[in-house]
Short mmCIF file of C-alpha atoms in Angstrom, two decimals:
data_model
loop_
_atom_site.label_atom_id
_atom_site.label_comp_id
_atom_site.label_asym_id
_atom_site.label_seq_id
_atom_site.Cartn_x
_atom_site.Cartn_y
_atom_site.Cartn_z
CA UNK A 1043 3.38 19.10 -7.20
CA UNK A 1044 2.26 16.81 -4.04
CA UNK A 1045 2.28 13.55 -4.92
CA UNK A 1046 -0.26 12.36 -2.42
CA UNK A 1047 -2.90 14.55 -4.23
CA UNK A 1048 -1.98 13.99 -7.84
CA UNK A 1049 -2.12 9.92 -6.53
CA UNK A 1050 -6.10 10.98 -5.13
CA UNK A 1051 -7.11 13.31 -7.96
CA UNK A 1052 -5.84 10.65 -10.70
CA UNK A 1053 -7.83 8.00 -8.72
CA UNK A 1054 -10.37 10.15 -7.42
CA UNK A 1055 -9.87 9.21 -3.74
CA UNK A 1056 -10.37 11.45 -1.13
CA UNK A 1057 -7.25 11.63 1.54
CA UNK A 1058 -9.35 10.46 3.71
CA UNK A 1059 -9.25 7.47 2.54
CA UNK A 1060 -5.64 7.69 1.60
CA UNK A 1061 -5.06 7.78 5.58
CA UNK A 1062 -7.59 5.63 6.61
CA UNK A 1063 -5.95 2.48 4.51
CA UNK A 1064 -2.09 3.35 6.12
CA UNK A 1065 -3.27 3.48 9.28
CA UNK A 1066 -5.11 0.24 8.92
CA UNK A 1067 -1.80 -1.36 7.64
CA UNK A 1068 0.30 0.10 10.12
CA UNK A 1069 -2.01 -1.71 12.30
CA UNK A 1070 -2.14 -5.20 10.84
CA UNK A 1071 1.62 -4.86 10.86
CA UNK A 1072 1.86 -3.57 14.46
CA UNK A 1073 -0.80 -6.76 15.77
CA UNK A 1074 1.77 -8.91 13.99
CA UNK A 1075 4.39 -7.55 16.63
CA UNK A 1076 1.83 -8.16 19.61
CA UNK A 1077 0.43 -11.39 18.67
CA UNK A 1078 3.55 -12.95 20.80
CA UNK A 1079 2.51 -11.87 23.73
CA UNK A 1080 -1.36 -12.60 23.82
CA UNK A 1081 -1.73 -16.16 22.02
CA UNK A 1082 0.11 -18.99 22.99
CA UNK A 1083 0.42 -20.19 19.82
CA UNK A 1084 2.96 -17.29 18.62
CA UNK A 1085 6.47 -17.07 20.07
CA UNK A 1086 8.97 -15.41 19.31
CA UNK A 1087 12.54 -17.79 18.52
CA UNK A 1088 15.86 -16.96 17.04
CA UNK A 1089 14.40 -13.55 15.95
CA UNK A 1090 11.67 -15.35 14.15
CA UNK A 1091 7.49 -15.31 15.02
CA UNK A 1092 6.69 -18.62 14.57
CA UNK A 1093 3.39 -19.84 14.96
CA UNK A 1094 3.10 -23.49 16.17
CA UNK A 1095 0.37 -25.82 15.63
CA UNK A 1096 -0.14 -29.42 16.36
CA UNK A 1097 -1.59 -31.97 13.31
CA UNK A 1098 -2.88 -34.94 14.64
CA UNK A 1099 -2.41 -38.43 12.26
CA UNK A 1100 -5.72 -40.10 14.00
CA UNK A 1101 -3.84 -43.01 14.69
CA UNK A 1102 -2.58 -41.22 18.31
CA UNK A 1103 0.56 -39.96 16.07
CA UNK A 1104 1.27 -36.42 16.43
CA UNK A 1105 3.03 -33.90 14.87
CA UNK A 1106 4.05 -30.30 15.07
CA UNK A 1107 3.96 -27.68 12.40
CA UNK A 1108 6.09 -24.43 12.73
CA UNK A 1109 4.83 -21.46 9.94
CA UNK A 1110 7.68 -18.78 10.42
CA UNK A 1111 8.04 -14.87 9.93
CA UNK A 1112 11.36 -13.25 10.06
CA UNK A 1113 11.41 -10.22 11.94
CA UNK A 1114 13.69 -8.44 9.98
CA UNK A 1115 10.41 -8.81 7.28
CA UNK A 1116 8.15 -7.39 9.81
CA UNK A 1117 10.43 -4.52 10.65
CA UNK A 1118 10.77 -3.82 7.07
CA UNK A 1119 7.07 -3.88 6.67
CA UNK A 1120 6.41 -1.57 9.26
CA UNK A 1121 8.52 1.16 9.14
CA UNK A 1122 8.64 1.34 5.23
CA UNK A 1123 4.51 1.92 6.35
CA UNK A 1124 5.17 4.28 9.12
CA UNK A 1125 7.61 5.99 6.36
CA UNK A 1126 4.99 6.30 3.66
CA UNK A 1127 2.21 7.69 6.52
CA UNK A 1128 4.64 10.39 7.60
CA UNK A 1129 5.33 10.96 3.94
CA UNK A 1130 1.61 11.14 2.94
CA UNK A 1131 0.95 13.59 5.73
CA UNK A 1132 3.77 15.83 4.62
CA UNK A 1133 2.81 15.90 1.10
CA UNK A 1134 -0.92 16.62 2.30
CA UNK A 1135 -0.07 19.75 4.90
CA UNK A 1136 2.73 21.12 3.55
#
């Protein structure tokens, strides 16, 4: 039996909306990947995205902040998502 249908008849949600939702991540995870090369704020280091941000003290102290993502993560992420769309379509057309 297709999984992707017994998933949307036990739930009672359309495919529609089945695809609409792994597109939408594939695209949150995809940004993720471009967010390097629009914002200054993200770069890319030692196969990392870091984002960097600055926390002033008020006292003319500053400080920096680095909030890290490994890449190998993101990868992960993204094509276990791209897996599960091409997986979803199968199930659904075949």
């Amino acid at each position: 039996m297709k999984i992707l249908k017994l998933i949307s008849s036990y739930f009672k949600i359309h495919w529609k909306i089945t695809i609409s939702i792994v597109i939408f991540w594939l695209l949150i995870m995809t940004m993720l990947f471009i967010m390097p090369l629009f914002y200054d704020f993200f770069v890319i280091a030692e196969g990392e995205t870091m984002l960097f941000t600055i926390k002033g003290a008020g006292t003319g102290s500053t400080g920096s902040v680095y909030i890290t993502l490994r890449m190998s993560m993101l990868y992960d992420y993204l094509f276990s998502g791209i897996g599960i769309a091409f997986y979803a379509l199968l199930q659904l057309f075949l």
